[in-house]
Short mmCIF file of C-alpha atoms in Angstrom, two decimals:
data_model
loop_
_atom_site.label_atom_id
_atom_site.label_comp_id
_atom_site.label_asym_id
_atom_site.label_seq_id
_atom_site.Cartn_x
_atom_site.Cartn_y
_atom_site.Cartn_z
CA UNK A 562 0.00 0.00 0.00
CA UNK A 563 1.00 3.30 -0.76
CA UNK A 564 1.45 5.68 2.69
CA UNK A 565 3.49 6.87 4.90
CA UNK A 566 4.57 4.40 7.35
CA UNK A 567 6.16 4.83 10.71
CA UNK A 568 7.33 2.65 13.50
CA UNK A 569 7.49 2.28 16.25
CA UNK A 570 3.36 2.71 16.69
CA UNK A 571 3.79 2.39 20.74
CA UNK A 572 7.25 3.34 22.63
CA UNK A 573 6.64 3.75 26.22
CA UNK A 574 10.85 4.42 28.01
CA UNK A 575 12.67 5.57 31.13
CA UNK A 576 13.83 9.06 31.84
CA UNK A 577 17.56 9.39 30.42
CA UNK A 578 17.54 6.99 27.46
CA UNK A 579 18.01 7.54 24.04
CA UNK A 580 15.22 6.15 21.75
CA UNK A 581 14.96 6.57 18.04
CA UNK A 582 11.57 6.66 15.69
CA UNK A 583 11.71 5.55 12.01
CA UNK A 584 9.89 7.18 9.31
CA UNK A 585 9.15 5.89 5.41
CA UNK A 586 7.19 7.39 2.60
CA UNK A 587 6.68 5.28 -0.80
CA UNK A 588 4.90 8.01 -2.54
CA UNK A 589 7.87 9.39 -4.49
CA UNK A 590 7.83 12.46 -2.40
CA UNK A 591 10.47 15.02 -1.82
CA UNK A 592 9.80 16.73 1.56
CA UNK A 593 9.31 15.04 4.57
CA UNK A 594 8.18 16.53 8.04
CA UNK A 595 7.99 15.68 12.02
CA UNK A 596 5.20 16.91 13.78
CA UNK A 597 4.57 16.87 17.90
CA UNK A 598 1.13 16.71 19.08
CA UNK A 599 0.99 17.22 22.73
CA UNK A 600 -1.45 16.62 25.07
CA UNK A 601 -3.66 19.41 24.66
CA UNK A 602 -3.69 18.49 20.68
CA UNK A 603 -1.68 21.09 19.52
CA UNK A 604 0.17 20.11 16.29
CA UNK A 605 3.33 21.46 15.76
CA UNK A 606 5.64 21.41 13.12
CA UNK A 607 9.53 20.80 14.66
CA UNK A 608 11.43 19.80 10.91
CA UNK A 609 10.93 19.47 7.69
CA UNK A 610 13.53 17.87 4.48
CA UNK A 611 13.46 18.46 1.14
CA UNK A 612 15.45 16.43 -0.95
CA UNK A 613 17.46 15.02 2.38
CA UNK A 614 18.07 18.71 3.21
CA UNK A 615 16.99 20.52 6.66
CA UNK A 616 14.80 23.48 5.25
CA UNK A 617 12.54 23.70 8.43
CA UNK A 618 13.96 23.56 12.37
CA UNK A 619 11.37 24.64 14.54
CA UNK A 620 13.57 25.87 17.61
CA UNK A 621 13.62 22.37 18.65
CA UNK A 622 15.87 21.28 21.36
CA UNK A 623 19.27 19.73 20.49
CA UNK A 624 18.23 16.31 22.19
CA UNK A 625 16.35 16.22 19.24
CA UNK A 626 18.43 15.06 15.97
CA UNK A 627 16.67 13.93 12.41
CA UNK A 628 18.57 12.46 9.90
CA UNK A 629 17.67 11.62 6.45
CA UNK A 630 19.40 8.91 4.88
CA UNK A 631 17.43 9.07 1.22
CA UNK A 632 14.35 11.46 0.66
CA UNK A 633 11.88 8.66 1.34
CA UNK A 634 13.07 8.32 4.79
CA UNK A 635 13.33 10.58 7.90
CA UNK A 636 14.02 9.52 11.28
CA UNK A 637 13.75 11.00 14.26
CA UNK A 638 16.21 10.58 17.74
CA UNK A 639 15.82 11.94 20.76
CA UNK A 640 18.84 11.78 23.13
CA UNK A 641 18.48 11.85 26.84
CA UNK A 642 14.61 12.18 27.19
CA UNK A 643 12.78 13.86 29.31
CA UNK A 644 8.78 13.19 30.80
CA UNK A 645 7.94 16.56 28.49
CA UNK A 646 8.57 14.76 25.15
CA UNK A 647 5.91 12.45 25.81
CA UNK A 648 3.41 13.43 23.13
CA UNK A 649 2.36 11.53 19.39
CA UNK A 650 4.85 12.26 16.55
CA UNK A 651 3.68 12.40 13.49
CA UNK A 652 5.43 11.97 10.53
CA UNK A 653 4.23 13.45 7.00
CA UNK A 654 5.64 13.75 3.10
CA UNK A 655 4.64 16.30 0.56
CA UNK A 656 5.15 17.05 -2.91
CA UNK A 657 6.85 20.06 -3.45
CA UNK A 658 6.64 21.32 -7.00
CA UNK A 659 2.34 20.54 -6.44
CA UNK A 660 0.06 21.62 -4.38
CA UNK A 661 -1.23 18.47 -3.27
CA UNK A 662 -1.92 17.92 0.38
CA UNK A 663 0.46 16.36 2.92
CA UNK A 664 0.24 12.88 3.83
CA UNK A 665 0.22 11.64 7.40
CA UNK A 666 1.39 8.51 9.18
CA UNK A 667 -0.36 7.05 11.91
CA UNK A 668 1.72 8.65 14.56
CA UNK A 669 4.17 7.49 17.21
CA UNK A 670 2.90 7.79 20.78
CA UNK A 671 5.62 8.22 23.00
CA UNK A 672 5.72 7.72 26.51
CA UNK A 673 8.19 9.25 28.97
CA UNK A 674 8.10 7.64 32.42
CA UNK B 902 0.29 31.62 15.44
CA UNK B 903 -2.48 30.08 13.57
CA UNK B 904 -4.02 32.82 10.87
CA UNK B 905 -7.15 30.99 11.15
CA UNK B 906 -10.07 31.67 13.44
CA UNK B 907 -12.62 28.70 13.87
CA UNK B 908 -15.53 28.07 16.42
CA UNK B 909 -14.43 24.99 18.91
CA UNK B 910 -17.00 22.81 18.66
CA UNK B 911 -20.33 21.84 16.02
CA UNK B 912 -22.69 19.22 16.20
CA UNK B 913 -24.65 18.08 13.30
CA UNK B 914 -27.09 15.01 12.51
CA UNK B 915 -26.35 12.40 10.82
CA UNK B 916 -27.56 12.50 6.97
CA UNK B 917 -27.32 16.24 7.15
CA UNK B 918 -24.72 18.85 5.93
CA UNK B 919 -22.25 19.97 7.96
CA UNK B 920 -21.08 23.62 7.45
CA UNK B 921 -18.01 24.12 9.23
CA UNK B 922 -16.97 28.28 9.02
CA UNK B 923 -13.42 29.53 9.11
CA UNK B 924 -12.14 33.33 9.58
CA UNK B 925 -8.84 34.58 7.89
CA UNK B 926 -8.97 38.10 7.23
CA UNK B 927 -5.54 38.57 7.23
CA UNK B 928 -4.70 35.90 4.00
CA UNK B 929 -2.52 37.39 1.89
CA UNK B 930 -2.74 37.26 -2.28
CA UNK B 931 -0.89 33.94 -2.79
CA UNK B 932 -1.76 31.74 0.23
CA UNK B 933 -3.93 29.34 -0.65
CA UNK B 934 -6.86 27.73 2.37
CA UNK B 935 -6.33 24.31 2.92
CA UNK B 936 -8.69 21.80 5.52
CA UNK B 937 -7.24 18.56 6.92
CA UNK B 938 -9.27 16.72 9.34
CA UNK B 939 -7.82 14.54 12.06
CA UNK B 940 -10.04 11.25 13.25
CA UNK B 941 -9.08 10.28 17.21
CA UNK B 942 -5.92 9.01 17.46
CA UNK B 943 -5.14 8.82 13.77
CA UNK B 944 -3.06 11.10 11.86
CA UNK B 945 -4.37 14.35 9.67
CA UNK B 946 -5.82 13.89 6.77
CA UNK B 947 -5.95 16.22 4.13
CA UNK B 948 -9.69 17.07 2.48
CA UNK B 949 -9.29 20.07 0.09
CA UNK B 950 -7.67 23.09 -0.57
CA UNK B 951 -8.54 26.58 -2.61
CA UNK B 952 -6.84 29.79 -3.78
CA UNK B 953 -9.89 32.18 -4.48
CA UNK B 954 -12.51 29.76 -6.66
CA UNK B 955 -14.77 27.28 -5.21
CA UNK B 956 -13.85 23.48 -4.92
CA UNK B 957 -15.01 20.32 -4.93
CA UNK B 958 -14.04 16.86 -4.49
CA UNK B 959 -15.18 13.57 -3.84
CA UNK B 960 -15.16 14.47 0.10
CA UNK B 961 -15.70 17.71 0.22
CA UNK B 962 -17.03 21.24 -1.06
CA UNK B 963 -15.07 24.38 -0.25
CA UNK B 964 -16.68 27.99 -0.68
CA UNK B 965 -14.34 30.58 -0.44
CA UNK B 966 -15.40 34.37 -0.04
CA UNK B 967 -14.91 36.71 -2.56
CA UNK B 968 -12.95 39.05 -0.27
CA UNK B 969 -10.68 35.58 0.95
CA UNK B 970 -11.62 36.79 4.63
CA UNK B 971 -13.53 33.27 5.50
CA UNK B 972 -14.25 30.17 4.30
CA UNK B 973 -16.47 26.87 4.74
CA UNK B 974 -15.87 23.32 4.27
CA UNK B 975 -19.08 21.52 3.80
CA UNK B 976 -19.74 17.71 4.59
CA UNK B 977 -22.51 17.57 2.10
CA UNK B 978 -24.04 14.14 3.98
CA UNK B 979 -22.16 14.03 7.23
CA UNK B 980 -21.82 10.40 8.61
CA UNK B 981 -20.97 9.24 12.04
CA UNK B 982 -17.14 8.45 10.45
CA UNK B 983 -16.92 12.13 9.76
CA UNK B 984 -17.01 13.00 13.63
CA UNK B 985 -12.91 14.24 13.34
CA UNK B 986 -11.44 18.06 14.66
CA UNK B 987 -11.25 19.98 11.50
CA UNK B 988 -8.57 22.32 10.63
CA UNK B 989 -8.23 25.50 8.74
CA UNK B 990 -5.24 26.25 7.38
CA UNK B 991 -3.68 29.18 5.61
CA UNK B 992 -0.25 28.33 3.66
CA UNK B 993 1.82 29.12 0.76
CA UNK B 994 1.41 26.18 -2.04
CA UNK B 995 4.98 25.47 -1.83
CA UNK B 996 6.39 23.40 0.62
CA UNK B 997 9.73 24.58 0.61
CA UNK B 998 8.51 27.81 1.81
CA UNK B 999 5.19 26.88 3.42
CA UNK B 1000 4.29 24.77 6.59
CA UNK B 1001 1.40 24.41 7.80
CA UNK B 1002 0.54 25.47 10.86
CA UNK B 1003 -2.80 23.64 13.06
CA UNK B 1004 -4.69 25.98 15.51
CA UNK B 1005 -7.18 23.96 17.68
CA UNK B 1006 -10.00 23.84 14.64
CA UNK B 1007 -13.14 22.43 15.41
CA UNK B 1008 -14.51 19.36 16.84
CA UNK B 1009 -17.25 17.92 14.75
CA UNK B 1010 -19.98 15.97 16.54
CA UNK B 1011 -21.95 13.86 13.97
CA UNK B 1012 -24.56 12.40 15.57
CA UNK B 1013 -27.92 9.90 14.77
#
C-alpha cells in the first residue's frame, strides 16, 4: 500500500535513554516533516527535508536530531529524554513542486516515564 | 500563530450537511486555504484546498469568499465516520517555503 509508514506505533521508556523513531514514505515524495502533538492536541511542526536537506527547524531542542538517509526516509532521535517529550509524533511527506496535500502517518505515541 | 479563526466545537445530525466556518482576514494574495481533518488518534488527513474559486471533491465542497476573509468546508451528507477536529489552514502552495501550521480547529460531533 501506498502511505506513509512509521514505527514504532507504541514506545513507552525511562527518563535518560536515548530512543529513536523511524519514518518511510513510498509516494515518491520530496519533503518530509515531524510533527509533535501534545497533550492538549496542539500540532506542531519541529522539521521538515526536502530532498534530504533541513529546510525547516522549529527551535527544537538539540536532544532532538533527524537524519535523512534518502528522501523517502526521515528519522527521528531523541537523546536523553525527558517526561515533556511524551506526546504523538507524526510523521508526513509532501510534494513540493504541487500543491497536493500532505500525507500523514499514523503517529508514534511516546511515553516518557 | 495560527491565521485561522474557527468556532471549537459543532454538532450536526447524521444525513445532514455539515457547514463548518473559518475566519482569515488577514490571508494574503498567494496563500492558498487548505482543511485537513484529524479522526481520534489517527493522523491528519488532508480534504481540500482553494486559492480564491470554489472546490469540490469527492469528500468535500469548499466555498471561499470573494474578499478571501472566511471560508467553509461543507460535509454535504455528514456520517458518524466524519465526527474528526477539522482544521483551517492558511499556507503558501509550496512546501519549501510553506508549513502548515494547526490551531485547535473544530470538533465535529456527527450524531444519529
Amino acid at each position: 500500500d501506498t502511505a506513509v509508514s512509521q514505527t514504532p506505533k507504541y514506545l513507552v521508556t525511562q527518563m535518560g535513554n536515548d530512543k529513536s523513531i523511524k519514518c518511510e514514505q513510498n509516494l515518491g515524495h520530496d519533503t518530509m516533516y515531524w510533527y509533535k502533538q501534545d497533550s492538549k492536541k496542539f500540532l506542531k511542526i519541529m522539521f521538515s527535508y526536502n530532498n534530504k536537506e533541513l529546510i525547516i527547524n522549529e527551535t527544537v531542542p538539540n536532544r532532538f536530531s533527524p537524519k535523512s538517509p534518502d528522501k523517502a526516509h526521515l528519522n527521528l532521535h531523541i537523546n536523553s529524554l525527558e517526561l515533556g517529550d511524551s506526546a504523538v509524533y507524526f510523521c508526513a511527506s509532501s510534494q513540493s513542486d504541487t500543491l497536493d496535500g500532505y500525507t500523514f502517518g499514523s503517529g508514534t505515541r511516546l511515553t516518557v516515564v | 500563530d495560527a491565521k485561522t479563526t474557527q468556532p471549537p466545537s459543532m454538532d450536526c445530525a447524521e444525513g445532514r450537511a455539515a457547514n463548518l466556518p473559518c475566519n482569515h482576514s488577514t490571508i494574503s494574495g498567494n496563500e492558498y486555504v487548505y482543511w485537513y481533518r484529524q479522526i481520534h488518534s489517527q493522523g491528519p488527513q488532508y480534504i481540500i484546498h482553494g486559492l480564491k474559486n470554489n472546490e469540490t471533491n469527492e469528500m468535500a465542497s469548499l466555498i471561499i469568499t470573494e474578499d478571501r476573509k472566511s471560508s467553509t468546508l461543507i460535509l454535504p451528507h455528514a456520517t458518524l465516520r466524519d465526527t474528526a477536529v477539522y482544521y483551517c489552514i492558511v499556507t503558501y502552495g509550496s512546501s519549501n517555503t510553506g508549513k502548515l501550521i494547526f490551531g485547535q480547529g473544530t470538533t465535529l460531533q456527527v450524531k444519529p
